[in-house]
Short mmCIF file of C-alpha atoms in Angstrom, two decimals:
data_model
loop_
_atom_site.label_atom_id
_atom_site.label_comp_id
_atom_site.label_asym_id
_atom_site.label_seq_id
_atom_site.Cartn_x
_atom_site.Cartn_y
_atom_site.Cartn_z
CA MET A 1 -14.52 30.22 3.28
CA SER A 2 -14.55 31.09 -0.29
CA ARG A 3 -16.33 34.35 -1.17
CA ASP A 4 -17.04 32.64 -4.68
CA PHE A 5 -19.47 30.19 -3.09
CA HIS A 6 -22.40 31.59 -4.99
CA ILE A 7 -25.76 29.77 -4.88
CA PRO A 8 -27.10 29.37 -8.37
CA GLU A 9 -30.22 31.49 -9.11
CA GLY A 10 -32.45 32.18 -12.11
CA GLU A 11 -31.17 30.91 -15.49
CA GLU A 12 -28.06 29.27 -13.94
CA LEU A 13 -30.23 27.28 -11.47
CA ASN A 14 -32.62 26.37 -14.37
CA GLU A 15 -29.68 25.00 -16.44
CA TYR A 16 -28.52 22.83 -13.51
CA ALA A 17 -32.16 21.55 -12.90
CA SER A 18 -32.68 20.84 -16.59
CA GLY A 19 -29.44 18.91 -16.67
CA CYS A 20 -30.56 16.94 -13.70
CA TYR A 21 -33.80 16.00 -15.32
CA ALA A 22 -32.08 15.09 -18.70
CA LEU A 23 -29.54 12.85 -16.83
CA ALA A 24 -32.38 11.15 -14.87
CA GLY A 25 -34.02 10.43 -18.27
CA ARG A 26 -30.83 8.63 -19.47
CA LEU A 27 -30.66 6.55 -16.34
CA PHE A 28 -34.31 5.56 -16.10
CA PRO A 29 -34.43 2.74 -18.63
CA ILE A 30 -31.52 0.91 -17.21
CA CYS A 31 -32.21 -2.33 -15.31
CA ARG A 32 -30.16 -1.93 -12.16
CA SER A 33 -29.86 -4.12 -9.07
CA LEU A 34 -27.42 -4.64 -6.28
CA THR A 35 -24.73 -5.77 -8.83
CA GLY A 36 -24.26 -6.37 -12.45
CA LYS A 37 -23.92 -4.56 -15.75
CA GLY A 38 -26.84 -2.19 -15.04
CA VAL A 39 -24.80 -0.68 -12.13
CA ARG A 40 -21.81 -0.52 -14.21
CA GLU A 41 -23.56 1.13 -17.14
CA THR A 42 -24.97 3.62 -14.76
CA LEU A 43 -21.54 4.44 -13.25
CA SER A 44 -20.12 4.85 -16.71
CA ILE A 45 -22.77 7.43 -17.60
CA LEU A 46 -22.04 9.37 -14.32
CA LYS A 47 -18.38 9.35 -15.22
CA GLU A 48 -19.21 11.49 -18.19
CA TYR A 49 -20.37 14.13 -15.76
CA ILE A 50 -17.63 13.32 -13.08
CA PRO A 51 -14.54 12.50 -14.99
CA THR A 52 -12.62 11.83 -11.73
CA LEU A 53 -15.16 9.06 -10.70
CA GLU A 54 -13.34 5.90 -9.70
CA ILE A 55 -15.42 2.72 -10.32
CA LYS A 56 -14.47 0.19 -7.59
CA SER A 57 -15.07 -3.50 -7.65
CA VAL A 58 -15.42 -5.73 -4.55
CA PRO A 59 -15.58 -9.55 -5.32
CA SER A 60 -18.58 -11.71 -4.28
CA ASN A 61 -18.18 -13.42 -0.86
CA THR A 62 -16.04 -10.55 0.50
CA GLN A 63 -16.89 -10.16 4.22
CA VAL A 64 -17.91 -6.55 4.94
CA PHE A 65 -18.64 -6.21 8.67
CA ASP A 66 -21.56 -8.53 9.40
CA TRP A 67 -22.56 -8.85 5.71
CA THR A 68 -21.20 -10.81 2.75
CA VAL A 69 -21.12 -9.32 -0.70
CA PRO A 70 -23.70 -11.20 -2.74
CA LYS A 71 -23.36 -13.05 -6.03
CA GLU A 72 -23.60 -10.91 -9.14
CA TRP A 73 -26.91 -11.07 -11.01
CA GLU A 74 -27.34 -11.00 -14.77
CA ILE A 75 -30.68 -11.04 -16.52
CA ASN A 76 -31.18 -11.20 -20.28
CA ASP A 77 -34.86 -11.85 -20.72
CA ALA A 78 -38.07 -12.71 -18.92
CA PHE A 79 -41.70 -13.13 -19.73
CA ILE A 80 -45.02 -14.93 -19.17
CA GLU A 81 -46.74 -16.35 -22.16
CA ASP A 82 -50.29 -17.72 -22.45
CA GLU A 83 -51.25 -20.96 -24.43
CA SER A 84 -51.31 -19.05 -27.65
CA GLY A 85 -47.78 -17.83 -27.21
CA ARG A 86 -48.87 -14.21 -26.49
CA LYS A 87 -46.59 -12.51 -23.91
CA ILE A 88 -48.74 -11.44 -20.96
CA ILE A 89 -45.82 -9.54 -19.44
CA ASP A 90 -42.37 -8.80 -20.93
CA PHE A 91 -39.27 -7.73 -19.06
CA LYS A 92 -38.00 -5.87 -22.18
CA GLU A 93 -41.09 -3.67 -22.04
CA ASN A 94 -40.79 -2.87 -18.27
CA ASN A 95 -38.01 -4.12 -16.09
CA LEU A 96 -40.15 -4.04 -13.07
CA HIS A 97 -42.04 -7.15 -14.27
CA VAL A 98 -39.34 -9.38 -12.84
CA MET A 99 -38.51 -9.80 -9.17
CA GLY A 100 -34.93 -8.58 -8.66
CA TYR A 101 -32.42 -11.38 -8.31
CA SER A 102 -34.83 -13.97 -9.81
CA HIS A 103 -32.98 -17.27 -10.67
CA PRO A 104 -33.61 -18.80 -14.00
CA VAL A 105 -36.81 -20.74 -14.80
CA ASP A 106 -38.53 -22.14 -17.93
CA GLU A 107 -41.72 -24.01 -16.89
CA VAL A 108 -45.25 -24.35 -18.02
CA MET A 109 -47.85 -24.33 -15.21
CA ASP A 110 -51.50 -23.79 -14.36
CA LEU A 111 -52.68 -20.42 -13.35
CA SER A 112 -53.04 -21.50 -9.74
CA GLU A 113 -49.33 -22.39 -9.64
CA LEU A 114 -48.29 -19.28 -11.57
CA LYS A 115 -50.02 -17.11 -8.95
CA LYS A 116 -47.66 -18.25 -6.31
CA HIS A 117 -44.84 -16.39 -8.18
CA ILE A 118 -46.66 -13.23 -8.97
CA TYR A 119 -46.65 -10.05 -6.85
CA VAL A 120 -49.09 -7.22 -7.12
CA GLN A 121 -49.86 -4.05 -5.15
CA GLU A 122 -53.17 -4.93 -3.58
CA ASP A 123 -54.11 -1.19 -2.76
CA GLN A 124 -52.99 0.16 -6.06
CA PRO A 125 -54.51 -2.11 -8.63
CA ASP A 126 -53.19 -0.26 -11.70
CA VAL A 127 -49.44 -0.25 -10.91
CA ILE A 128 -46.62 -2.76 -11.23
CA PRO A 129 -44.84 -3.15 -7.76
CA TYR A 130 -41.07 -3.22 -7.43
CA VAL A 131 -40.07 -6.41 -5.60
CA THR A 132 -36.76 -8.12 -4.83
CA SER A 133 -35.29 -11.25 -3.20
CA TYR A 134 -31.66 -10.60 -2.75
CA TYR A 135 -30.64 -13.01 -0.07
CA ARG A 136 -32.79 -16.00 -0.80
CA GLU A 137 -32.94 -17.57 -4.16
CA ARG A 138 -36.37 -17.66 -5.87
CA TYR A 139 -38.05 -16.37 -8.92
CA GLY A 140 -40.97 -14.16 -9.40
CA PHE A 141 -42.96 -11.71 -11.54
CA CYS A 142 -44.69 -8.49 -10.93
CA MET A 143 -47.83 -7.05 -12.50
CA SER A 144 -50.82 -4.94 -11.73
CA LYS A 145 -53.55 -6.52 -9.79
CA ASN A 146 -56.04 -5.69 -12.55
CA MET A 147 -53.90 -7.65 -14.91
CA LEU A 148 -53.64 -10.68 -12.64
CA ASP A 149 -57.38 -10.60 -12.03
CA SER A 150 -58.05 -10.62 -15.66
CA LEU A 151 -56.07 -13.74 -16.45
CA PRO A 152 -58.10 -16.73 -17.60
CA GLU A 153 -57.59 -20.29 -16.37
CA GLY A 154 -55.13 -22.20 -18.62
CA LYS A 155 -51.50 -22.96 -19.07
CA TYR A 156 -48.87 -20.41 -18.86
CA ARG A 157 -45.06 -20.48 -19.58
CA ALA A 158 -42.92 -18.70 -16.96
CA TYR A 159 -39.50 -17.78 -18.34
CA VAL A 160 -36.50 -16.07 -16.83
CA ASP A 161 -33.15 -16.13 -18.52
CA SER A 162 -30.73 -15.00 -15.77
CA ARG A 163 -27.79 -16.22 -13.74
CA LEU A 164 -26.27 -15.77 -10.35
CA PHE A 165 -22.49 -16.09 -10.17
CA ASP A 166 -19.36 -14.96 -8.47
CA GLY A 167 -18.67 -11.54 -9.78
CA ASN A 168 -18.41 -8.00 -8.31
CA LEU A 169 -20.21 -5.52 -6.46
CA ASN A 170 -19.40 -1.94 -7.93
CA TYR A 171 -19.54 1.55 -6.60
CA GLY A 172 -18.20 4.93 -7.67
CA GLU A 173 -16.25 7.43 -5.71
CA ALA A 174 -14.94 10.92 -6.56
CA PHE A 175 -13.27 13.59 -4.54
CA LEU A 176 -12.72 17.30 -4.76
CA PRO A 177 -9.95 18.57 -2.45
CA GLY A 178 -10.29 21.55 -0.28
CA GLU A 179 -7.97 23.85 1.61
CA THR A 180 -8.33 21.77 4.80
CA ASP A 181 -8.24 18.04 5.48
CA MET A 182 -11.86 18.00 6.63
CA GLU A 183 -14.50 16.63 4.32
CA ILE A 184 -18.08 16.70 3.35
CA LEU A 185 -19.68 13.44 2.08
CA PHE A 186 -22.49 13.15 -0.42
CA THR A 187 -23.91 9.66 -1.12
CA THR A 188 -26.67 8.29 -3.25
CA TYR A 189 -27.66 4.79 -4.50
CA VAL A 190 -27.71 3.11 -7.89
CA CYS A 191 -29.42 -0.19 -7.34
CA HIS A 192 -33.15 0.28 -8.34
CA PRO A 193 -34.40 -0.28 -11.89
CA SER A 194 -36.74 2.03 -13.67
CA LEU A 195 -37.88 4.22 -10.68
CA ALA A 196 -37.43 7.96 -11.48
CA ASN A 197 -37.71 9.69 -8.05
CA ASN A 198 -36.57 6.77 -5.87
CA GLU A 199 -33.56 6.00 -7.94
CA CYS A 200 -32.58 8.17 -10.85
CA SER A 201 -33.09 11.53 -9.12
CA GLY A 202 -30.35 11.09 -6.50
CA PRO A 203 -27.42 10.23 -8.89
CA ALA A 204 -28.71 13.00 -11.34
CA LEU A 205 -28.66 15.66 -8.68
CA LEU A 206 -25.35 14.51 -7.13
CA ALA A 207 -23.64 14.69 -10.56
CA HIS A 208 -24.57 18.29 -11.01
CA ILE A 209 -23.67 19.22 -7.43
CA TYR A 210 -20.34 17.86 -8.33
CA LYS A 211 -20.14 20.03 -11.44
CA TRP A 212 -21.14 23.11 -9.41
CA LEU A 213 -18.64 22.47 -6.72
CA GLU A 214 -15.86 21.78 -9.17
CA SER A 215 -16.36 25.40 -10.53
CA ILE A 216 -15.82 27.01 -7.10
CA PRO A 217 -12.19 28.00 -6.14
CA ASN A 218 -10.87 27.91 -2.63
CA ARG A 219 -13.25 25.47 -1.08
CA LYS A 220 -12.46 25.18 2.58
CA TYR A 221 -13.63 21.50 2.84
CA GLY A 222 -12.95 18.56 0.56
CA TYR A 223 -16.03 17.02 -1.06
CA ARG A 224 -16.45 13.28 -1.35
CA PHE A 225 -19.15 11.66 -3.61
CA VAL A 226 -20.11 8.10 -3.35
CA PHE A 227 -22.54 6.17 -5.74
CA GLY A 228 -23.29 2.61 -4.76
CA PRO A 229 -26.07 -0.05 -4.14
CA GLU A 230 -28.20 0.79 -1.13
CA THR A 231 -27.38 -0.94 2.20
CA ILE A 232 -24.81 -3.46 0.98
CA GLY A 233 -23.03 -0.66 -0.82
CA SER A 234 -22.77 1.61 2.14
CA VAL A 235 -21.92 -1.29 4.40
CA THR A 236 -19.13 -2.23 1.94
CA TYR A 237 -17.90 1.37 1.65
CA LEU A 238 -17.74 1.93 5.36
CA SER A 239 -15.93 -1.39 5.90
CA GLN A 240 -13.16 0.04 3.73
CA ASN A 241 -13.19 3.70 4.82
CA LEU A 242 -14.56 4.01 8.33
CA PRO A 243 -11.30 5.03 10.03
CA HIS A 244 -10.74 7.78 7.49
CA LEU A 245 -14.31 9.08 7.76
CA LYS A 246 -14.18 8.97 11.63
CA GLN A 247 -11.07 11.27 11.55
CA TYR A 248 -11.99 13.66 8.77
CA LEU A 249 -15.73 13.85 8.06
CA LYS A 250 -17.36 17.19 8.95
CA ALA A 251 -20.87 16.46 7.67
CA GLY A 252 -22.58 14.04 5.30
CA PHE A 253 -25.74 13.90 3.34
CA ASN A 254 -27.58 10.99 1.64
CA LEU A 255 -29.72 12.09 -1.35
CA SER A 256 -32.86 10.03 -2.04
CA CYS A 257 -36.07 10.85 -3.85
CA VAL A 258 -35.02 14.51 -4.71
CA GLY A 259 -36.78 15.02 -8.05
CA ASP A 260 -40.53 15.73 -7.22
CA ASP A 261 -41.84 19.01 -6.17
CA ARG A 262 -44.36 18.12 -3.61
CA ALA A 263 -42.47 18.43 -0.25
CA TYR A 264 -39.17 18.72 1.57
CA SER A 265 -37.92 16.15 3.93
CA ALA A 266 -35.03 15.16 6.11
CA VAL A 267 -34.35 11.94 8.02
CA GLN A 268 -32.20 12.59 11.07
CA SER A 269 -29.34 10.69 12.69
CA ARG A 270 -30.12 8.54 15.68
CA TYR A 271 -30.12 11.58 18.08
CA GLY A 272 -30.92 14.28 15.62
CA ASN A 273 -28.21 16.61 16.91
CA ASN A 274 -25.21 16.42 14.57
CA LEU A 275 -24.20 19.17 12.23
CA SER A 276 -25.88 17.71 9.18
CA ASP A 277 -29.08 17.28 11.25
CA ARG A 278 -28.83 21.06 12.22
CA VAL A 279 -28.21 22.22 8.67
CA LEU A 280 -31.19 20.46 7.26
CA GLU A 281 -33.44 21.40 10.15
CA HIS A 282 -32.55 25.07 9.65
CA LEU A 283 -33.05 24.91 5.83
CA LEU A 284 -36.37 23.05 6.08
CA LYS A 285 -37.78 25.60 8.55
CA TYR A 286 -37.87 28.06 5.66
CA ARG A 287 -39.28 25.49 3.10
CA ALA A 288 -43.01 25.21 2.65
CA ASN A 289 -44.56 21.72 3.16
CA SER A 290 -41.48 20.36 5.03
CA THR A 291 -41.09 17.60 7.51
CA ILE A 292 -38.24 16.37 9.69
CA TYR A 293 -38.46 12.68 10.39
CA SER A 294 -36.59 11.11 13.25
CA PHE A 295 -34.30 8.12 12.95
CA LEU A 296 -37.23 5.94 14.00
CA GLU A 297 -38.61 6.45 10.46
CA ARG A 298 -35.18 5.61 8.75
CA GLY A 299 -35.04 3.33 5.66
CA SER A 300 -32.15 4.48 3.48
CA ASP A 301 -28.40 4.67 3.89
CA GLU A 302 -28.65 6.80 7.01
CA ARG A 303 -29.18 3.36 8.68
CA GLN A 304 -25.52 2.43 8.16
CA TYR A 305 -23.82 5.89 8.47
CA CYS A 306 -25.52 6.57 11.84
CA ALA A 307 -25.22 2.94 13.07
CA PRO A 308 -23.96 2.44 16.66
CA GLY A 309 -20.17 2.52 16.54
CA VAL A 310 -20.19 4.19 13.22
CA ASP A 311 -22.09 7.41 14.31
CA LEU A 312 -20.90 9.73 11.55
CA PRO A 313 -22.35 13.26 11.29
CA PHE A 314 -24.86 12.25 8.66
CA ALA A 315 -28.44 12.86 7.67
CA THR A 316 -30.76 12.10 4.57
CA PHE A 317 -32.40 14.77 2.39
CA CYS A 318 -35.47 14.07 0.23
CA ARG A 319 -38.22 15.97 -1.43
CA SER A 320 -41.11 13.48 -0.84
CA LYS A 321 -39.59 10.97 1.63
CA TYR A 322 -39.23 7.41 0.43
CA THR A 323 -42.35 5.31 1.59
CA LYS A 324 -44.39 8.50 1.91
CA TYR A 325 -45.55 9.05 -1.53
CA PRO A 326 -48.09 6.70 -3.30
CA GLU A 327 -45.94 6.11 -6.30
CA TYR A 328 -43.01 4.83 -4.22
CA HIS A 329 -41.69 1.40 -5.34
CA THR A 330 -44.19 1.07 -8.14
CA SER A 331 -44.28 1.78 -11.90
CA ALA A 332 -46.01 5.01 -11.22
CA ASP A 333 -42.66 6.38 -10.19
CA ASP A 334 -41.80 7.37 -13.63
CA MET A 335 -40.47 10.39 -15.39
CA ASN A 336 -43.75 12.22 -14.98
CA LEU A 337 -43.36 12.20 -11.31
CA ILE A 338 -40.02 14.29 -11.32
CA SER A 339 -39.45 17.63 -12.92
CA PRO A 340 -36.81 20.35 -13.43
CA GLU A 341 -38.77 22.42 -10.96
CA GLY A 342 -38.36 19.67 -8.35
CA PHE A 343 -34.69 19.36 -9.16
CA ALA A 344 -34.27 23.13 -8.78
CA GLY A 345 -35.56 23.05 -5.21
CA SER A 346 -33.30 20.23 -4.33
CA PHE A 347 -30.29 21.76 -5.98
CA LYS A 348 -30.77 25.09 -4.19
CA THR A 349 -31.23 23.36 -0.78
CA MET A 350 -28.02 21.37 -1.15
CA ALA A 351 -26.16 24.45 -2.48
CA GLU A 352 -27.33 26.42 0.57
CA ALA A 353 -26.30 23.48 2.83
CA VAL A 354 -22.88 23.62 1.33
CA LYS A 355 -22.50 27.32 1.91
CA ILE A 356 -23.75 27.09 5.43
CA LEU A 357 -21.01 24.45 6.14
CA GLU A 358 -18.31 26.57 4.45
CA TYR A 359 -19.40 29.75 6.49
CA ASN A 360 -20.29 27.86 9.81
CA ALA A 361 -17.87 28.82 12.62
CA TYR A 362 -17.83 30.18 16.08
CA TYR A 363 -17.76 33.98 15.61
CA LEU A 364 -16.40 36.62 18.01
CA ILE A 365 -16.61 40.40 17.68
CA ASN A 366 -13.04 41.59 18.58
CA VAL A 367 -13.86 45.00 20.05
CA TYR A 368 -15.43 45.88 23.44
CA CYS A 369 -18.98 47.34 23.61
CA GLU A 370 -20.66 47.80 20.21
CA PRO A 371 -18.34 48.49 17.30
CA GLN A 372 -18.71 51.85 15.60
CA LEU A 373 -20.27 50.83 12.40
CA GLY A 374 -20.97 54.25 10.90
CA LYS A 375 -17.29 54.97 10.34
CA ARG A 376 -17.12 51.69 8.46
CA GLY A 377 -20.09 52.52 6.29
CA LEU A 378 -22.12 49.87 8.02
CA TYR A 379 -24.67 52.03 9.79
CA PRO A 380 -26.68 55.04 8.68
CA THR A 381 -24.92 58.32 9.56
CA VAL A 382 -28.23 60.10 10.01
CA SER A 383 -30.18 58.80 13.08
CA LYS A 384 -33.97 58.94 12.87
CA LYS A 385 -36.90 56.74 13.80
CA GLY A 386 -36.70 53.59 11.76
CA SER A 387 -33.00 53.90 10.69
CA TYR A 388 -32.01 51.10 13.22
CA ASP A 389 -34.41 48.58 11.59
CA ALA A 390 -32.35 48.55 8.37
CA VAL A 391 -29.31 47.05 10.13
CA LYS A 392 -31.12 45.01 12.92
CA THR A 393 -30.01 41.71 11.50
CA LEU A 394 -26.34 42.95 11.59
CA THR A 395 -26.52 44.34 15.09
CA ASP A 396 -28.31 41.21 16.39
CA PHE A 397 -25.61 39.08 14.87
CA ILE A 398 -22.99 41.22 16.55
CA ALA A 399 -24.84 40.80 19.96
CA TYR A 400 -24.51 37.06 19.82
CA ALA A 401 -21.02 36.79 18.13
CA ASP A 402 -19.30 36.10 21.50
CA GLY A 403 -17.40 33.11 20.66
CA THR A 404 -19.84 30.59 22.13
CA ASN A 405 -22.27 30.40 19.25
CA ASP A 406 -21.67 29.03 15.86
CA LEU A 407 -23.38 30.40 12.78
CA LEU A 408 -26.46 28.09 13.04
CA ASP A 409 -26.83 29.07 16.77
CA ILE A 410 -26.92 32.70 15.94
CA ALA A 411 -29.41 32.29 13.22
CA LYS A 412 -31.63 30.32 15.57
CA ILE A 413 -31.34 32.89 18.34
CA ILE A 414 -32.16 35.87 16.17
CA ASN A 415 -34.61 33.99 14.01
CA VAL A 416 -33.28 34.74 10.56
CA PRO A 417 -32.21 32.44 7.75
CA VAL A 418 -28.51 31.72 7.66
CA THR A 419 -28.60 32.79 4.00
CA GLU A 420 -29.28 36.36 5.33
CA LEU A 421 -26.08 36.25 7.42
CA PHE A 422 -23.59 35.47 4.67
CA ASP A 423 -23.39 39.07 3.66
CA VAL A 424 -23.26 40.28 7.33
CA ILE A 425 -20.21 38.00 7.89
CA ASP A 426 -18.46 39.25 4.84
CA LYS A 427 -19.02 42.89 5.84
CA LEU A 428 -17.86 42.47 9.52
CA SER A 429 -14.82 40.41 8.31
CA ASP A 430 -13.82 43.12 5.71
CA GLY A 431 -14.20 45.64 8.52
CA GLY A 432 -11.75 43.89 10.60
CA LEU A 433 -14.35 43.32 13.40
CA LEU A 434 -14.82 39.57 13.27
CA ASP A 435 -12.70 36.54 14.37
CA SER A 436 -13.78 33.01 13.93
CA ALA A 437 -12.80 29.51 14.98
CA ASP A 438 -13.86 26.36 13.18
CA ALA A 439 -16.47 24.49 15.13
CA LEU A 440 -14.52 21.22 15.16
CA ALA A 441 -11.35 23.08 16.48
CA ARG A 442 -12.97 24.06 19.68
#
């Protein structure tokens, strides 16, 4: 592992967090969907932060496992007008007002007919819901329940200027090589419109994780970054790269809803026992207001990366988990919901996850009985009551470094954060007392 794998703190961490928030602000206004110019615009902005980002194109109608890449969707304008020509809702004011993938329409109708095409969030009367219809052609509009209830009887013009056509699905991929062939995968999605936490936070955080990792020399692992539409994007990516990932993936994390500061969450793989699961479980043990969700509460791209037959070492990290916060998939998921403070917590958690992976190995003390630490400057040379306490973590680590436990095992046994063991490992290695073998080599 690289001794330069520092975890940003203080002003450095604040700079990364502020950068995440600023990037999320740039991405927020863009109308994104599974396909189209909004996705390409988003990927182009991310390429400013990740110069090596390759923007890939997969044609509509391409078969990807059991799915088919859909038609590309393009929308230029949409609104509802009353009889006076006043716009009741306007796509150009809020892109959530239109159901995603709506086909074109220009019709005048009674309120009763219009209501068949309007979606509201019944239990949150002040918000605009986010609604899509990707795989069945229809059109629709979204507004607050309060607005719908206020509409008087009369004639209304429903207008959507859009088109569905054979085009492309786009995703972005970047790679930072390491000293070994093994890789860590980070993914996030770029298919939701103006939703700050549920959409913009993941790409913003991942772009800055890339910048941090790029600055670190001697990375043991390669780091792969994938930005694509949720579900169909991951299915497409896996259809093109599964054999490689099966051979070389050490661990992987999906980042979703990582910009708020209310909670910490993880969604596990199907059996909750892979390396990514263990890393997140360990880190969240030391985070306030944290929850580990089983695969039974899945909902993001962990569904594909952990599917039967795929079964990659993968888990999802969130602050407040998708579906679990009231603003989720509504217009209330705006830039006020996320913050630099929220990003700082997410960034530090992912940085610690990376360092744990770089340090994780099966460790073995290479002398019989307890090593003489004093002559190596690792133990107080004057013995008195309490002197042992100062080095208890070090000696406990030694007691369980028998070649059968990896770093996460030892941390769990001796009940200390892994972050307290990095220095222990460095000292014992410098003292010539510690051997190690990579977990996957055993």
